Amino acid sequence: MEMASIECVSYSDGMDDDEDDGGASHLPRPILVKPSSAAAAPVNVVVVSTGGGGGEVVGGPVLPPATSVHELLECPVCTNSMYPPIHQCQNGHTLCSTCKTRVHNRCPTCRQELGDIRCLALEKVAESLELPCKYYSLGCPEIFPYYSKLKHESQCNFRPYNCPYAGSECSVVGDIPFLVAHLRDDHKVDMHSGCTFNHRYVKSNPREVENATWMLTVFHCFGQYFCLHFEAFQLGMAPVYMAFLRFMGDENDARNYSYSLEVGANGRKMIWEGTPRSIRDSHRKVRDSHDGLIIQRNMALFFSGGDRKELKLRVTGRIWKEQQNPDTGACIPNLFS
């Protein structure tokens, strides 16, 4: 996908907060760590029968049962937690169903043929386990039954975010402060403070380009970060341009904000108002849902003025915070924060 040029002019209307985005240079990077082992393993007392009704008391350090069983439930190939069906070879080595096909039906531990043996005992043991969310080191306090844990983790509010950069595929994940520093330092995106903006998107020979993505712009206002996207693509048979805003945070927090986008010239204008989408939704998902300001190419060139051979589209916009009405529960605009 072609990267296009952008000329940016941003101004503040006094509605942004007192914080300065210059602090992004020392934003903390997340450290994802596995649970640390206990400082001292507990001593369990076990009575071993010796016949005749007697017994021998044996003491010794053992791993906490949940930890040791959890290790048994870790697939030796992909190291992910195993879920039914859990397969095993004739020697008792286990692996997950996904990796069974990847190892061509051969046990990765002893190289014996796997067959179709299921480890029903381990599946049953897993049902009795309760484990913390794997994002507990990022702040999630929840504990779940083993078989419910995976579903929670796919929706956990503490799970890392994907990089919102749209110019190329980026596999970086992290929390919001880390991603802000990553966007600034690695992708060299435009960073601005303020809740209003005035951008001019430029492209020569626009009729020769069917798909293009302009450089992402990140705004800091109300103590939050927002990503402004602008790109060209085909909507059916019609070439269009689309601008939309994404919120760097979860869906529930995104609903606290609204934004408007406006283009116009020659006494005409188009205005879009909406709620920013969370970066939990990929930029492609937002684009394909048409949740933003969409302008047909001929109209965009009309707004560009001149001989309509070059795109010079000025997009202005504003972000504001919605305020909950205590009487009705409805959101009302808070334009003066």
PDB file of C-alpha atoms in Angstrom, residues 78-243:
ATOM      1  CA  CYS A  78       3.949 -24.618  21.442  1.00  0.00           C
ATOM      2  CA  THR A  79       4.185 -24.111  25.270  1.00  0.00           C
ATOM      3  CA  ASN A  80       0.535 -22.991  25.327  1.00  0.00           C
ATOM      4  CA  SER A  81      -1.953 -24.428  27.803  1.00  0.00           C
ATOM      5  CA  MET A  82      -3.611 -27.599  26.530  1.00  0.00           C
ATOM      6  CA  TYR A  83      -7.380 -27.950  26.206  1.00  0.00           C
ATOM      7  CA  PRO A  84      -9.447 -31.014  25.243  1.00  0.00           C
ATOM      8  CA  PRO A  85      -8.733 -33.098  23.352  1.00  0.00           C
ATOM      9  CA  ILE A  86      -5.325 -33.595  24.998  1.00  0.00           C
ATOM     10  CA  HIS A  87      -3.381 -36.308  23.168  1.00  0.00           C
ATOM     11  CA  GLN A  88      -0.722 -38.677  24.477  1.00  0.00           C
ATOM     12  CA  CYS A  89       1.608 -41.321  23.094  1.00  0.00           C
ATOM     13  CA  GLN A  90       1.911 -44.895  24.411  1.00  0.00           C
ATOM     14  CA  ASN A  91       4.665 -43.719  26.781  1.00  0.00           C
ATOM     15  CA  GLY A  92       2.410 -41.072  28.338  1.00  0.00           C
ATOM     16  CA  HIS A  93       3.887 -37.923  26.759  1.00  0.00           C
ATOM     17  CA  THR A  94       1.199 -35.341  26.048  1.00  0.00           C
ATOM     18  CA  LEU A  95       0.651 -32.527  23.551  1.00  0.00           C
ATOM     19  CA  CYS A  96      -2.204 -30.340  22.317  1.00  0.00           C
ATOM     20  CA  SER A  97      -4.473 -31.167  19.384  1.00  0.00           C
ATOM     21  CA  THR A  98      -3.116 -28.298  17.274  1.00  0.00           C
ATOM     22  CA  CYS A  99       0.465 -29.517  17.547  1.00  0.00           C
ATOM     23  CA  LYS A 100      -0.503 -33.167  16.928  1.00  0.00           C
ATOM     24  CA  THR A 101      -0.957 -32.398  13.231  1.00  0.00           C
ATOM     25  CA  ARG A 102       2.192 -30.266  13.133  1.00  0.00           C
ATOM     26  CA  VAL A 103       4.433 -33.113  14.340  1.00  0.00           C
ATOM     27  CA  HIS A 104       2.990 -35.527  11.738  1.00  0.00           C
ATOM     28  CA  ASN A 105       1.535 -37.854  14.375  1.00  0.00           C
ATOM     29  CA  ARG A 106       4.937 -38.482  16.007  1.00  0.00           C
ATOM     30  CA  CYS A 107       5.565 -37.818  19.693  1.00  0.00           C
ATOM     31  CA  PRO A 108       8.043 -34.924  19.910  1.00  0.00           C
ATOM     32  CA  THR A 109       9.540 -36.434  23.088  1.00  0.00           C
ATOM     33  CA  CYS A 110      10.111 -40.123  22.254  1.00  0.00           C
ATOM     34  CA  ARG A 111       9.310 -40.143  18.499  1.00  0.00           C
ATOM     35  CA  GLN A 112       6.741 -42.920  18.939  1.00  0.00           C
ATOM     36  CA  GLU A 113       3.565 -42.852  16.854  1.00  0.00           C
ATOM     37  CA  LEU A 114       0.815 -40.939  18.630  1.00  0.00           C
ATOM     38  CA  GLY A 115      -2.301 -42.661  17.385  1.00  0.00           C
ATOM     39  CA  ASP A 116      -5.604 -41.417  18.816  1.00  0.00           C
ATOM     40  CA  ILE A 117      -5.031 -41.831  22.542  1.00  0.00           C
ATOM     41  CA  ARG A 118      -6.547 -39.106  24.711  1.00  0.00           C
ATOM     42  CA  CYS A 119      -5.264 -38.275  28.176  1.00  0.00           C
ATOM     43  CA  LEU A 120      -8.665 -38.235  29.857  1.00  0.00           C
ATOM     44  CA  ALA A 121      -7.121 -38.164  33.332  1.00  0.00           C
ATOM     45  CA  LEU A 122      -5.281 -34.907  32.644  1.00  0.00           C
ATOM     46  CA  GLU A 123      -8.392 -33.387  31.077  1.00  0.00           C
ATOM     47  CA  LYS A 124     -10.313 -34.293  34.243  1.00  0.00           C
ATOM     48  CA  VAL A 125      -7.634 -32.830  36.512  1.00  0.00           C
ATOM     49  CA  ALA A 126      -7.756 -29.580  34.531  1.00  0.00           C
ATOM     50  CA  GLU A 127     -11.459 -29.211  35.366  1.00  0.00           C
ATOM     51  CA  SER A 128     -10.601 -28.871  39.066  1.00  0.00           C
ATOM     52  CA  LEU A 129      -8.008 -26.118  38.605  1.00  0.00           C
ATOM     53  CA  GLU A 130      -8.479 -22.406  39.224  1.00  0.00           C
ATOM     54  CA  LEU A 131      -5.728 -20.209  37.818  1.00  0.00           C
ATOM     55  CA  PRO A 132      -4.994 -16.469  37.605  1.00  0.00           C
ATOM     56  CA  CYS A 133      -5.374 -14.666  34.309  1.00  0.00           C
ATOM     57  CA  LYS A 134      -2.112 -14.688  32.368  1.00  0.00           C
ATOM     58  CA  TYR A 135      -2.236 -10.869  32.374  1.00  0.00           C
ATOM     59  CA  TYR A 136      -2.112 -10.709  36.174  1.00  0.00           C
ATOM     60  CA  SER A 137       1.342  -9.048  35.971  1.00  0.00           C
ATOM     61  CA  LEU A 138      -0.332  -6.242  33.985  1.00  0.00           C
ATOM     62  CA  GLY A 139      -2.966  -5.724  36.669  1.00  0.00           C
ATOM     63  CA  CYS A 140      -5.745  -8.300  36.143  1.00  0.00           C
ATOM     64  CA  PRO A 141      -6.816  -9.691  39.555  1.00  0.00           C
ATOM     65  CA  GLU A 142      -9.207 -12.356  38.234  1.00  0.00           C
ATOM     66  CA  ILE A 143      -8.994 -16.108  38.910  1.00  0.00           C
ATOM     67  CA  PHE A 144     -10.906 -18.552  36.707  1.00  0.00           C
ATOM     68  CA  PRO A 145     -11.604 -22.261  36.338  1.00  0.00           C
ATOM     69  CA  TYR A 146      -9.101 -23.685  33.887  1.00  0.00           C
ATOM     70  CA  TYR A 147     -11.566 -24.113  31.021  1.00  0.00           C
ATOM     71  CA  SER A 148     -13.016 -20.584  31.447  1.00  0.00           C
ATOM     72  CA  LYS A 149      -9.632 -18.890  31.608  1.00  0.00           C
ATOM     73  CA  LEU A 150      -8.938 -18.899  27.865  1.00  0.00           C
ATOM     74  CA  LYS A 151     -12.203 -17.140  27.001  1.00  0.00           C
ATOM     75  CA  HIS A 152     -11.568 -14.439  29.613  1.00  0.00           C
ATOM     76  CA  GLU A 153      -8.008 -13.843  28.397  1.00  0.00           C
ATOM     77  CA  SER A 154      -9.227 -13.222  24.849  1.00  0.00           C
ATOM     78  CA  GLN A 155     -11.357 -10.350  26.190  1.00  0.00           C
ATOM     79  CA  CYS A 156      -9.364  -9.237  29.251  1.00  0.00           C
ATOM     80  CA  ASN A 157      -9.184  -5.456  29.614  1.00  0.00           C
ATOM     81  CA  PHE A 158      -5.576  -5.793  30.764  1.00  0.00           C
ATOM     82  CA  ARG A 159      -4.395  -7.653  27.656  1.00  0.00           C
ATOM     83  CA  PRO A 160      -1.811  -5.746  25.574  1.00  0.00           C
ATOM     84  CA  TYR A 161      -2.904  -3.618  22.632  1.00  0.00           C
ATOM     85  CA  ASN A 162      -1.737  -4.099  19.049  1.00  0.00           C
ATOM     86  CA  CYS A 163       0.185  -1.283  17.423  1.00  0.00           C
ATOM     87  CA  PRO A 164      -2.383   0.987  15.684  1.00  0.00           C
ATOM     88  CA  TYR A 165      -0.027   2.008  12.855  1.00  0.00           C
ATOM     89  CA  ALA A 166      -1.766   1.511   9.509  1.00  0.00           C
ATOM     90  CA  GLY A 167       1.000   2.185   6.974  1.00  0.00           C
ATOM     91  CA  SER A 168       2.388  -1.352   7.258  1.00  0.00           C
ATOM     92  CA  GLU A 169       1.818  -4.480   9.290  1.00  0.00           C
ATOM     93  CA  CYS A 170       3.382  -4.100  12.736  1.00  0.00           C
ATOM     94  CA  SER A 171       3.466  -6.953  15.248  1.00  0.00           C
ATOM     95  CA  VAL A 172       4.426  -4.831  18.276  1.00  0.00           C
ATOM     96  CA  VAL A 173       2.090  -5.100  21.287  1.00  0.00           C
ATOM     97  CA  GLY A 174       2.112  -3.351  24.653  1.00  0.00           C
ATOM     98  CA  ASP A 175       0.264  -1.000  26.945  1.00  0.00           C
ATOM     99  CA  ILE A 176      -0.729   2.508  25.843  1.00  0.00           C
ATOM    100  CA  PRO A 177       2.332   4.403  27.177  1.00  0.00           C
ATOM    101  CA  PHE A 178       4.631   1.901  25.464  1.00  0.00           C
ATOM    102  CA  LEU A 179       2.742   2.143  22.146  1.00  0.00           C
ATOM    103  CA  VAL A 180       2.768   5.957  22.236  1.00  0.00           C
ATOM    104  CA  ALA A 181       6.567   5.926  22.578  1.00  0.00           C
ATOM    105  CA  HIS A 182       6.778   3.231  19.883  1.00  0.00           C
ATOM    106  CA  LEU A 183       4.676   5.246  17.419  1.00  0.00           C
ATOM    107  CA  ARG A 184       6.763   8.344  18.019  1.00  0.00           C
ATOM    108  CA  ASP A 185      10.220   6.756  18.033  1.00  0.00           C
ATOM    109  CA  ASP A 186       9.868   3.854  15.585  1.00  0.00           C
ATOM    110  CA  HIS A 187       7.139   4.926  13.152  1.00  0.00           C
ATOM    111  CA  LYS A 188       7.938   8.659  13.384  1.00  0.00           C
ATOM    112  CA  VAL A 189       4.253   9.605  13.397  1.00  0.00           C
ATOM    113  CA  ASP A 190       3.052  13.180  13.832  1.00  0.00           C
ATOM    114  CA  MET A 191       2.390  13.924  17.504  1.00  0.00           C
ATOM    115  CA  HIS A 192       0.182  16.861  18.528  1.00  0.00           C
ATOM    116  CA  SER A 193      -1.409  18.237  21.688  1.00  0.00           C
ATOM    117  CA  GLY A 194      -4.856  19.766  21.583  1.00  0.00           C
ATOM    118  CA  CYS A 195      -8.447  18.820  20.887  1.00  0.00           C
ATOM    119  CA  THR A 196      -8.792  20.572  17.532  1.00  0.00           C
ATOM    120  CA  PHE A 197      -6.886  19.989  14.332  1.00  0.00           C
ATOM    121  CA  ASN A 198      -6.512  21.343  10.824  1.00  0.00           C
ATOM    122  CA  HIS A 199      -4.786  18.987   8.383  1.00  0.00           C
ATOM    123  CA  ARG A 200      -4.142  19.253   4.669  1.00  0.00           C
ATOM    124  CA  TYR A 201      -3.802  15.960   2.806  1.00  0.00           C
ATOM    125  CA  VAL A 202      -1.894  16.193  -0.467  1.00  0.00           C
ATOM    126  CA  LYS A 203      -1.516  13.738  -3.340  1.00  0.00           C
ATOM    127  CA  SER A 204      -0.360  14.363  -6.891  1.00  0.00           C
ATOM    128  CA  ASN A 205      -2.018  12.399  -9.717  1.00  0.00           C
ATOM    129  CA  PRO A 206      -4.764  11.108  -7.396  1.00  0.00           C
ATOM    130  CA  ARG A 207      -6.671   9.454 -10.269  1.00  0.00           C
ATOM    131  CA  GLU A 208      -3.777   7.042 -10.726  1.00  0.00           C
ATOM    132  CA  VAL A 209      -3.887   5.822  -7.131  1.00  0.00           C
ATOM    133  CA  GLU A 210      -6.630   3.459  -5.995  1.00  0.00           C
ATOM    134  CA  ASN A 211      -5.204   2.620  -2.549  1.00  0.00           C
ATOM    135  CA  ALA A 212      -3.087   4.860  -0.341  1.00  0.00           C
ATOM    136  CA  THR A 213      -2.513   5.453   3.369  1.00  0.00           C
ATOM    137  CA  TRP A 214      -1.334   8.772   4.768  1.00  0.00           C
ATOM    138  CA  MET A 215       0.892   9.041   7.827  1.00  0.00           C
ATOM    139  CA  LEU A 216      -0.922   8.425  11.111  1.00  0.00           C
ATOM    140  CA  THR A 217      -1.383  11.430  13.408  1.00  0.00           C
ATOM    141  CA  VAL A 218      -1.618  11.033  17.200  1.00  0.00           C
ATOM    142  CA  PHE A 219      -3.365  13.630  19.368  1.00  0.00           C
ATOM    143  CA  HIS A 220      -3.051  14.042  23.129  1.00  0.00           C
ATOM    144  CA  CYS A 221      -6.024  15.650  24.816  1.00  0.00           C
ATOM    145  CA  PHE A 222      -8.091  15.066  27.967  1.00  0.00           C
ATOM    146  CA  GLY A 223      -5.164  12.969  29.178  1.00  0.00           C
ATOM    147  CA  GLN A 224      -5.835  10.407  26.422  1.00  0.00           C
ATOM    148  CA  TYR A 225      -4.389   9.575  22.995  1.00  0.00           C
ATOM    149  CA  PHE A 226      -6.301   9.461  19.700  1.00  0.00           C
ATOM    150  CA  CYS A 227      -5.200   8.276  16.237  1.00  0.00           C
ATOM    151  CA  LEU A 228      -6.368  10.107  13.103  1.00  0.00           C
ATOM    152  CA  HIS A 229      -6.418   7.959   9.949  1.00  0.00           C
ATOM    153  CA  PHE A 230      -6.791   9.042   6.330  1.00  0.00           C
ATOM    154  CA  GLU A 231      -6.691   6.733   3.329  1.00  0.00           C
ATOM    155  CA  ALA A 232      -7.901   6.067  -0.180  1.00  0.00           C
ATOM    156  CA  PHE A 233      -9.542   2.826  -1.306  1.00  0.00           C
ATOM    157  CA  GLN A 234     -12.222   1.394  -3.566  1.00  0.00           C
ATOM    158  CA  LEU A 235     -15.750   1.274  -2.168  1.00  0.00           C
ATOM    159  CA  GLY A 236     -17.373  -1.080  -4.627  1.00  0.00           C
ATOM    160  CA  MET A 237     -16.494   0.494  -7.984  1.00  0.00           C
ATOM    161  CA  ALA A 238     -16.142   4.010  -6.562  1.00  0.00           C
ATOM    162  CA  PRO A 239     -12.778   5.459  -5.467  1.00  0.00           C
ATOM    163  CA  VAL A 240     -13.187   7.184  -2.110  1.00  0.00           C
ATOM    164  CA  TYR A 241     -11.220   8.841   0.686  1.00  0.00           C
ATOM    165  CA  MET A 242     -11.980   8.141   4.321  1.00  0.00           C
ATOM    166  CA  ALA A 243     -10.975   9.857   7.568  1.00  0.00           C
TER     167      ALA A 243
END
